[in-house]
């Protein structure tokens, strides 16, 4: 859980750092600066979502592979039915 939080927040921080560098290099006016900041915030949120989704899917896929390799089908133990 901690690794997921660290990587998600790290990706958001990287996007926000990129937006900050853009602001420092471009030195835009107020309107363009606001657009860059809003894009940075939206990008940070998207990066957090992307990273957390990928990490969660990988973790769940690995655990499903582990269950299948050990023979656990997860169905009705009496009939062996998958439901």
JSON list of C-alpha atoms in Angstrom, two decimals, residues 63-83:
[
{"chain": "A", "resi": 63, "resn": "UNK", "atom": "CA", "xyz": [-2.24, -12.63, -7.52]},
{"chain": "A", "resi": 64, "resn": "UNK", "atom": "CA", "xyz": [-4.70, -14.20, -10.00]},
{"chain": "A", "resi": 65, "resn": "UNK", "atom": "CA", "xyz": [-1.80, -15.96, -11.72]},
{"chain": "A", "resi": 66, "resn": "UNK", "atom": "CA", "xyz": [-0.56, -17.20, -8.35]},
{"chain": "A", "resi": 67, "resn": "UNK", "atom": "CA", "xyz": [-4.01, -18.59, -7.51]},
{"chain": "A", "resi": 68, "resn": "UNK", "atom": "CA", "xyz": [-4.29, -20.37, -10.84]},
{"chain": "A", "resi": 69, "resn": "UNK", "atom": "CA", "xyz": [-0.82, -21.87, -10.58]},
{"chain": "A", "resi": 70, "resn": "UNK", "atom": "CA", "xyz": [-1.59, -23.29, -7.12]},
{"chain": "A", "resi": 71, "resn": "UNK", "atom": "CA", "xyz": [-4.82, -24.81, -8.38]},
{"chain": "A", "resi": 72, "resn": "UNK", "atom": "CA", "xyz": [-7.30, -22.55, -6.62]},
{"chain": "A", "resi": 73, "resn": "UNK", "atom": "CA", "xyz": [-10.25, -22.02, -8.94]},
{"chain": "A", "resi": 74, "resn": "UNK", "atom": "CA", "xyz": [-12.32, -19.90, -6.57]},
{"chain": "A", "resi": 75, "resn": "UNK", "atom": "CA", "xyz": [-15.62, -21.57, -7.39]},
{"chain": "A", "resi": 76, "resn": "UNK", "atom": "CA", "xyz": [-17.95, -23.83, -5.45]},
{"chain": "A", "resi": 77, "resn": "UNK", "atom": "CA", "xyz": [-15.71, -26.27, -3.59]},
{"chain": "A", "resi": 78, "resn": "UNK", "atom": "CA", "xyz": [-18.37, -28.99, -3.61]},
{"chain": "A", "resi": 79, "resn": "UNK", "atom": "CA", "xyz": [-19.06, -29.07, -7.35]},
{"chain": "A", "resi": 80, "resn": "UNK", "atom": "CA", "xyz": [-15.99, -27.40, -8.78]},
{"chain": "A", "resi": 81, "resn": "UNK", "atom": "CA", "xyz": [-18.26, -25.01, -10.64]},
{"chain": "A", "resi": 82, "resn": "UNK", "atom": "CA", "xyz": [-16.74, -21.58, -11.35]},
{"chain": "A", "resi": 83, "resn": "UNK", "atom": "CA", "xyz": [-19.88, -19.90, -9.95]}
]
